[in-house]
């Protein structure tokens, strides 16, 4: 059972964390907020999220001894346990929410005859297997899927260009780009999924390059979200793309080149099945491993299956229908992400700096007295 990963594998894992649901659900939000210039809003969101990345990178460099010891050294034993418990609840909820969002997409446009419980069971069984094998296995799978998914995304994006009406991008920023900026903070939470970097920092072989993995994942994700938003606007115009539930999937379904290349939506679905699989595997590993470390257990693997069953049941029971899911995602989820992926990491970083300075201040008098 190996748990060491390279900085590039960390980058791949962060890409899957960010893109798993974002690329499907976020383009219509950006289009409704920015109209035919919603693709520019994706870059504003990335700029807002860059400070988040710096916080995660700084925390990752400090948490190289392991997340639980770092929390305890920064907060004290009992406050650290309370924070770890809060993060575990958040991780379980986030994993279940990501699964439910993927199930809603898959069952509404592809597997409409398959019960959601059956689909959830197969995906969670595969994710539990990968989580039990260790982080190195998940990292290698993410590395392979990263290249295959990148090729598939580039292929579908290139083929979609044949259906673009370039007039749909006009007028180009008629009032300038600054009016787009106020909405960026609300949508920047999609890039805050890279917070998982400081949970994984102790497993990275070259921790000095962790910040490149985090920054690279944010900028690369912004590029793909911008591409998907551009394609949605170019093919449908911003009025229609803003009301479609999954405009990028509709873009791919409309691909028809010379009455020969058609029905490439299977490539798109395969990409997002692997996205959901890698993200679920990673979160299962983090949840089980952090839980085991918090209670001083040597082996986390026997915790994977109970957590997988809990997450599967929660993903099915948490919302009654798609309307409730979209309402929560549109109006509440970004607030939850703001607390756990922005505010708490920033507080932790400040506390770690303060504790370090406090320790340095205590060492100075001791050194002076011993010298005297």
Short mmCIF file of C-alpha atoms in Angstrom, two decimals:
data_model
loop_
_atom_site.label_atom_id
_atom_site.label_comp_id
_atom_site.label_asym_id
_atom_site.label_seq_id
_atom_site.Cartn_x
_atom_site.Cartn_y
_atom_site.Cartn_z
CA UNK A 1 0.00 0.00 0.00
CA UNK A 2 1.81 3.16 -1.20
CA UNK A 3 0.70 6.73 -0.59
CA UNK A 4 3.45 8.81 -2.22
CA UNK A 5 2.51 10.98 -5.20
CA UNK A 6 4.48 13.32 -7.45
CA UNK A 7 3.70 17.05 -7.83
CA UNK A 8 2.27 16.33 -11.29
CA UNK A 9 -0.04 13.67 -9.88
CA UNK A 10 -1.15 16.20 -7.26
CA UNK A 11 -1.90 18.62 -10.10
CA UNK A 12 -3.97 15.95 -11.87
CA UNK A 13 -5.90 15.16 -8.68
CA UNK A 14 -6.66 18.85 -8.11
CA UNK A 15 -7.88 19.16 -11.70
CA UNK A 16 -10.32 16.31 -11.14
CA UNK A 17 -11.46 17.88 -7.87
CA UNK A 18 -12.25 21.19 -9.56
CA UNK A 19 -13.60 19.96 -12.88
CA UNK A 20 -15.69 16.98 -11.76
CA UNK A 21 -18.94 18.95 -11.47
CA UNK A 22 -17.85 22.48 -12.35
CA UNK A 23 -17.56 22.03 -16.10
CA UNK A 24 -21.13 20.73 -16.30
CA UNK A 25 -22.91 22.99 -13.83
CA UNK A 26 -20.94 26.25 -13.88
CA UNK A 27 -21.10 27.51 -17.52
CA UNK A 28 -24.85 28.36 -17.36
CA UNK A 29 -24.23 30.33 -14.14
CA UNK A 30 -21.44 32.31 -15.77
CA UNK A 31 -23.58 32.92 -18.85
CA UNK A 32 -26.53 34.16 -16.81
CA UNK A 33 -24.21 36.48 -14.89
CA UNK A 34 -22.15 37.77 -17.82
CA UNK A 35 -24.34 37.22 -20.88
CA UNK A 36 -22.43 36.65 -24.10
CA UNK A 37 -19.28 37.74 -22.27
CA UNK A 38 -19.67 35.14 -19.52
CA UNK A 39 -16.50 33.41 -20.70
CA UNK A 40 -14.51 36.44 -19.48
CA UNK A 41 -16.08 36.00 -16.05
CA UNK A 42 -14.32 32.63 -15.75
CA UNK A 43 -10.96 34.43 -15.76
CA UNK A 44 -12.17 36.99 -13.21
CA UNK A 45 -13.16 34.10 -10.94
CA UNK A 46 -9.70 32.56 -11.38
CA UNK A 47 -8.05 35.87 -10.45
CA UNK A 48 -10.17 36.05 -7.29
CA UNK A 49 -9.22 32.44 -6.50
CA UNK A 50 -5.45 32.94 -6.90
CA UNK A 51 -5.09 34.21 -3.28
CA UNK A 52 -6.87 31.02 -2.17
CA UNK A 53 -4.19 29.06 -3.97
CA UNK A 54 -1.44 30.92 -2.13
CA UNK A 55 -3.11 30.11 1.19
CA UNK A 56 -3.39 26.42 0.32
CA UNK A 57 0.23 26.33 -0.84
CA UNK A 58 1.43 27.95 2.38
CA UNK A 59 -0.63 25.53 4.47
CA UNK A 60 0.67 22.59 2.47
CA UNK A 61 4.25 23.60 3.22
CA UNK A 62 3.44 23.75 6.95
CA UNK A 63 1.38 20.54 7.07
CA UNK A 64 4.18 18.31 5.75
CA UNK A 65 4.26 16.48 9.11
CA UNK A 66 0.67 15.37 8.54
CA UNK A 67 -2.61 17.21 8.80
CA UNK A 68 -3.62 16.02 12.28
CA UNK A 69 -0.25 16.87 13.95
CA UNK A 70 -0.29 20.26 12.19
CA UNK A 71 -3.79 21.03 13.47
CA UNK A 72 -2.83 19.98 17.00
CA UNK A 73 0.35 22.06 16.99
CA UNK A 74 -1.54 25.12 15.74
CA UNK A 75 -4.78 24.84 17.75
CA UNK A 76 -4.20 22.51 20.65
CA UNK A 77 -5.46 18.96 21.03
CA UNK A 78 -9.19 19.44 21.65
CA UNK A 79 -9.80 22.38 19.36
CA UNK A 80 -7.92 20.49 16.64
CA UNK A 81 -10.16 17.45 17.09
CA UNK A 82 -13.26 19.66 16.81
CA UNK A 83 -11.96 21.22 13.60
CA UNK A 84 -11.00 17.85 12.15
CA UNK A 85 -14.48 16.53 12.93
CA UNK A 86 -16.01 19.56 11.20
CA UNK A 87 -13.86 19.01 8.14
CA UNK A 88 -14.81 15.33 8.05
CA UNK A 89 -18.50 16.25 8.01
CA UNK A 90 -17.80 18.75 5.24
CA UNK A 91 -15.79 16.22 3.19
CA UNK A 92 -18.52 13.59 3.53
CA UNK A 93 -21.18 16.10 2.51
CA UNK A 94 -19.07 17.43 -0.36
CA UNK A 95 -18.43 13.92 -1.68
CA UNK A 96 -22.13 13.02 -1.46
CA UNK A 97 -23.11 16.29 -3.16
CA UNK A 98 -20.63 15.76 -6.00
CA UNK A 99 -21.97 12.25 -6.53
CA UNK A 100 -25.57 13.44 -6.54
CA UNK A 101 -24.79 16.17 -9.05
CA UNK A 102 -23.14 13.63 -11.33
CA UNK A 103 -26.04 11.19 -10.93
CA UNK A 104 -28.55 13.90 -11.84
CA UNK A 105 -26.59 14.66 -14.99
CA UNK A 106 -26.05 11.02 -15.99
CA UNK A 107 -29.57 9.82 -15.28
CA UNK A 108 -31.26 12.77 -16.95
CA UNK A 109 -29.34 12.67 -20.22
CA UNK A 110 -27.84 9.19 -20.52
CA UNK A 111 -28.79 6.38 -18.17
CA UNK A 112 -32.44 7.26 -17.66
CA UNK A 113 -33.49 3.59 -17.30
CA UNK A 114 -30.96 2.74 -14.57
CA UNK A 115 -32.00 3.27 -10.90
CA UNK A 116 -29.76 5.78 -9.15
CA UNK A 117 -29.03 3.30 -6.35
CA UNK A 118 -27.56 0.80 -8.83
CA UNK A 119 -25.43 3.44 -10.54
CA UNK A 120 -24.24 4.77 -7.17
CA UNK A 121 -23.35 1.27 -6.01
CA UNK A 122 -21.12 0.50 -9.01
CA UNK A 123 -19.32 3.85 -8.87
CA UNK A 124 -18.77 3.73 -5.10
CA UNK A 125 -17.55 0.13 -5.24
CA UNK A 126 -14.90 1.10 -7.79
CA UNK A 127 -13.97 4.22 -5.80
CA UNK A 128 -13.69 2.20 -2.56
CA UNK A 129 -11.39 -0.28 -4.28
CA UNK A 130 -9.09 2.54 -5.43
CA UNK A 131 -9.14 4.23 -2.01
CA UNK A 132 -8.14 0.98 -0.30
CA UNK A 133 -5.27 0.52 -2.73
CA UNK A 134 -3.78 3.82 -1.59
CA UNK A 135 -3.17 7.35 -2.79
CA UNK A 136 -0.40 6.26 -5.17
CA UNK A 137 -2.92 4.13 -7.08
CA UNK A 138 -5.40 7.01 -7.27
CA UNK A 139 -2.59 9.32 -8.40
CA UNK A 140 -1.53 6.97 -11.21
CA UNK A 141 -5.12 6.56 -12.36
CA UNK A 142 -5.58 10.34 -12.31
CA UNK A 143 -2.41 10.77 -14.36
CA UNK A 144 -3.61 8.33 -17.03
CA UNK A 145 -7.15 9.73 -17.13
CA UNK A 146 -5.78 13.29 -17.29
CA UNK A 147 -4.15 12.64 -20.66
CA UNK A 148 -7.05 10.64 -22.12
CA UNK A 149 -9.58 13.21 -20.92
CA UNK A 150 -7.51 16.12 -22.22
CA UNK A 151 -7.35 14.49 -25.66
CA UNK A 152 -11.11 13.79 -25.59
CA UNK A 153 -11.93 17.34 -24.49
CA UNK A 154 -9.70 18.87 -27.17
CA UNK A 155 -11.28 16.63 -29.81
CA UNK A 156 -14.86 17.50 -28.88
CA UNK A 157 -13.99 21.20 -28.56
CA UNK A 158 -12.41 21.22 -32.03
CA UNK A 159 -15.37 19.42 -33.60
CA UNK A 160 -17.82 21.79 -31.86
CA UNK A 161 -16.20 24.78 -33.58
CA UNK A 162 -17.94 23.79 -36.83
CA UNK A 163 -21.31 24.70 -35.25
CA UNK A 164 -20.32 28.09 -33.83
CA UNK A 165 -22.07 31.25 -34.93
CA UNK A 166 -19.46 33.94 -34.26
CA UNK A 167 -22.14 36.65 -34.16
CA UNK A 168 -23.28 35.18 -30.83
CA UNK A 169 -20.24 36.78 -29.17
CA UNK A 170 -21.30 40.29 -30.16
CA UNK A 171 -21.37 42.90 -28.74
CA UNK A 172 -18.01 42.34 -27.09
CA UNK A 173 -17.92 43.94 -23.61
CA UNK A 174 -20.03 46.97 -24.63
CA UNK A 175 -19.72 48.48 -21.12
CA UNK A 176 -16.16 47.30 -20.47
CA UNK A 177 -15.01 44.36 -18.40
CA UNK A 178 -15.26 45.97 -14.96
CA UNK A 179 -19.05 45.42 -14.61
CA UNK A 180 -18.30 41.68 -14.74
CA UNK A 181 -15.99 41.82 -11.73
CA UNK A 182 -18.56 42.06 -8.87
CA UNK A 183 -19.98 38.62 -9.62
CA UNK A 184 -16.58 36.94 -9.64
CA UNK A 185 -16.31 36.33 -5.90
CA UNK A 186 -19.54 34.31 -5.83
CA UNK A 187 -18.40 31.98 -8.61
CA UNK A 188 -14.77 31.73 -7.50
CA UNK A 189 -15.74 28.98 -5.04
CA UNK A 190 -15.42 26.41 -7.83
CA UNK A 191 -11.63 26.88 -7.76
CA UNK A 192 -11.58 26.58 -3.97
CA UNK A 193 -11.92 22.82 -4.44
CA UNK A 194 -8.11 22.86 -4.56
CA UNK A 195 -8.22 23.19 -0.74
CA UNK A 196 -7.68 19.41 -0.71
CA UNK A 197 -3.99 20.17 -1.43
CA UNK A 198 -3.17 20.76 2.23
CA UNK A 199 -4.81 17.43 3.13
CA UNK A 200 -2.41 15.73 0.70
CA UNK A 201 0.76 17.74 1.34
CA UNK A 202 2.44 15.10 3.53
CA UNK A 203 2.13 12.56 0.69
CA UNK A 204 3.83 14.67 -2.02
CA UNK A 205 7.35 13.53 -2.86
CA UNK A 206 8.64 17.05 -3.68
CA UNK A 207 6.75 19.46 -1.42
CA UNK A 208 8.67 22.49 -2.66
CA UNK A 209 6.71 22.28 -5.93
CA UNK A 210 3.27 21.97 -4.34
CA UNK A 211 2.47 25.60 -5.08
CA UNK A 212 3.00 24.94 -8.82
CA UNK A 213 0.46 22.12 -8.66
CA UNK A 214 -2.12 24.30 -6.93
CA UNK A 215 -1.65 27.38 -9.13
CA UNK A 216 -1.50 25.26 -12.27
CA UNK A 217 -4.76 23.49 -11.44
CA UNK A 218 -6.59 26.79 -10.93
CA UNK A 219 -5.33 28.33 -14.17
CA UNK A 220 -5.89 25.15 -16.21
CA UNK A 221 -9.42 24.78 -14.84
CA UNK A 222 -10.14 28.42 -15.70
CA UNK A 223 -9.02 27.71 -19.27
CA UNK A 224 -11.36 24.74 -19.67
CA UNK A 225 -14.32 26.48 -18.03
CA UNK A 226 -13.72 29.41 -20.38
CA UNK A 227 -13.62 27.04 -23.38
CA UNK A 228 -16.85 25.29 -22.37
CA UNK A 229 -18.58 28.62 -21.77
CA UNK A 230 -17.38 29.95 -25.12
CA UNK A 231 -18.65 26.87 -26.95
CA UNK A 232 -22.03 27.07 -25.20
CA UNK A 233 -22.47 30.72 -26.17
CA UNK A 234 -21.14 30.25 -29.69
CA UNK A 235 -23.41 27.34 -30.55
CA UNK A 236 -26.65 28.41 -28.82
CA UNK A 237 -26.26 32.17 -27.98
CA UNK A 238 -26.30 33.30 -24.36
CA UNK A 239 -30.11 33.45 -24.03
CA UNK A 240 -30.61 29.76 -24.79
CA UNK A 241 -27.38 28.56 -23.17
CA UNK A 242 -28.33 30.33 -19.94
CA UNK A 243 -31.55 28.32 -19.55
CA UNK A 244 -30.19 24.92 -20.56
CA UNK A 245 -29.33 22.67 -17.62
CA UNK A 246 -26.22 21.20 -19.28
CA UNK A 247 -25.35 23.41 -22.27
CA UNK A 248 -21.92 21.90 -22.90
CA UNK A 249 -23.45 18.43 -23.20
CA UNK A 250 -25.99 19.82 -25.67
CA UNK A 251 -23.09 21.35 -27.63
CA UNK A 252 -21.39 17.96 -27.90
CA UNK A 253 -24.61 16.20 -28.88
CA UNK A 254 -25.04 18.64 -31.79
CA UNK A 255 -21.68 17.74 -33.33
CA UNK A 256 -22.12 16.55 -36.90
CA UNK A 257 -19.26 16.89 -39.36
CA UNK A 258 -19.98 15.81 -42.90
CA UNK A 259 -22.71 13.41 -41.78
CA UNK A 260 -19.83 11.15 -40.78
CA UNK A 261 -18.61 12.22 -37.32
CA UNK A 262 -21.66 12.14 -35.06
CA UNK A 263 -22.75 10.99 -31.59
CA UNK A 264 -19.44 11.83 -29.92
CA UNK A 265 -21.33 12.54 -26.69
CA UNK A 266 -20.17 9.08 -25.56
CA UNK A 267 -16.67 10.58 -25.28
CA UNK A 268 -18.04 13.39 -23.12
CA UNK A 269 -19.88 10.98 -20.82
CA UNK A 270 -16.78 8.79 -20.47
CA UNK A 271 -14.76 11.84 -19.45
CA UNK A 272 -17.17 12.71 -16.67
CA UNK A 273 -17.50 9.17 -15.42
CA UNK A 274 -13.73 9.12 -14.88
CA UNK A 275 -13.92 12.59 -13.30
CA UNK A 276 -16.52 11.42 -10.78
CA UNK A 277 -14.60 8.21 -10.12
CA UNK A 278 -11.27 9.92 -9.37
CA UNK A 279 -12.82 12.64 -7.20
CA UNK A 280 -14.87 10.13 -5.20
CA UNK A 281 -11.84 7.86 -4.74
CA UNK A 282 -9.71 10.76 -3.55
CA UNK A 283 -12.29 12.05 -1.08
CA UNK A 284 -12.89 8.54 0.27
CA UNK A 285 -9.16 8.15 0.86
CA UNK A 286 -8.86 11.54 2.57
CA UNK A 287 -11.92 10.91 4.78
CA UNK A 288 -10.79 7.43 5.86
CA UNK A 289 -7.12 8.34 6.30
CA UNK A 290 -7.85 11.53 8.27
CA UNK A 291 -10.34 9.70 10.49
CA UNK A 292 -7.79 6.98 11.23
CA UNK A 293 -5.07 9.53 12.00
CA UNK A 294 -7.38 11.49 14.31
CA UNK A 295 -7.99 8.46 16.55
CA UNK A 296 -4.43 7.09 16.16
CA UNK A 297 -5.26 4.03 14.04
CA UNK A 298 -2.46 2.53 11.99
CA UNK A 299 -4.61 1.31 9.09
CA UNK A 300 -7.33 3.35 7.45
CA UNK A 301 -8.49 0.76 4.92
CA UNK A 302 -11.19 -0.89 7.00
CA UNK A 303 -12.90 2.53 7.30
CA UNK A 304 -13.26 3.00 3.54
CA UNK A 305 -16.26 0.74 3.00
CA UNK A 306 -18.39 2.14 5.90
CA UNK A 307 -17.76 5.67 4.68
CA UNK A 308 -18.60 4.64 1.10
CA UNK A 309 -21.94 3.21 2.27
CA UNK A 310 -22.66 6.38 4.27
CA UNK A 311 -21.82 8.65 1.34
CA UNK A 312 -23.89 6.55 -1.07
CA UNK A 313 -26.97 6.68 1.16
CA UNK A 314 -26.52 10.41 1.79
CA UNK A 315 -26.14 11.19 -1.92
CA UNK A 316 -29.52 9.60 -2.63
CA UNK A 317 -31.40 10.96 0.41
CA UNK A 318 -30.02 14.50 0.64
CA UNK A 319 -32.38 16.01 -1.99
CA UNK A 320 -35.79 14.91 -3.18
CA UNK A 321 -35.40 16.15 -6.76
CA UNK A 322 -33.24 18.12 -9.16
CA UNK A 323 -34.95 21.42 -8.30
CA UNK A 324 -33.89 21.19 -4.65
CA UNK A 325 -30.35 20.24 -5.68
CA UNK A 326 -29.96 23.20 -8.04
CA UNK A 327 -31.50 25.60 -5.52
CA UNK A 328 -28.98 24.54 -2.87
CA UNK A 329 -26.06 24.67 -5.30
CA UNK A 330 -27.06 28.10 -6.66
CA UNK A 331 -27.82 29.88 -3.37
CA UNK A 332 -26.11 28.08 -0.47
CA UNK A 333 -23.19 25.90 -1.52
CA UNK A 334 -20.83 28.77 -2.27
CA UNK A 335 -21.37 30.02 1.29
CA UNK A 336 -20.43 26.61 2.69
CA UNK A 337 -17.33 26.54 0.50
CA UNK A 338 -16.45 30.07 1.64
CA UNK A 339 -16.32 28.90 5.27
CA UNK A 340 -14.44 25.60 4.86
CA UNK A 341 -12.27 26.34 1.83
CA UNK A 342 -11.45 30.04 2.35
CA UNK A 343 -12.07 31.38 5.86
CA UNK A 344 -10.91 28.39 7.95
CA UNK A 345 -7.70 27.81 5.92
CA UNK A 346 -6.85 31.50 6.23
CA UNK A 347 -7.44 31.41 10.00
CA UNK A 348 -5.28 28.28 10.26
CA UNK A 349 -2.47 29.93 8.35
CA UNK A 350 -2.56 33.04 10.55
CA UNK A 351 -2.60 30.92 13.71
CA UNK A 352 0.35 28.84 12.52
CA UNK A 353 2.34 32.03 11.87
CA UNK A 354 1.39 33.39 15.28
CA UNK A 355 2.32 30.19 17.10
CA UNK A 356 5.65 30.07 15.28
CA UNK A 357 6.45 33.68 16.22
CA UNK A 358 5.38 32.98 19.79
CA UNK A 359 7.73 30.00 19.96
CA UNK A 360 10.57 32.08 18.52
CA UNK A 361 9.95 34.80 21.11
CA UNK A 362 10.16 32.22 23.89
CA UNK A 363 13.43 30.80 22.55
CA UNK A 364 15.20 34.19 22.49
CA UNK A 365 15.09 34.82 26.29
CA UNK A 366 16.07 31.19 26.96
CA UNK A 367 19.09 31.51 24.68
CA UNK A 368 20.07 34.82 26.28
CA UNK A 369 19.84 33.41 29.82
CA UNK A 370 21.89 30.32 28.92
CA UNK A 371 24.55 32.53 27.32
CA UNK A 372 24.73 34.64 30.51
#
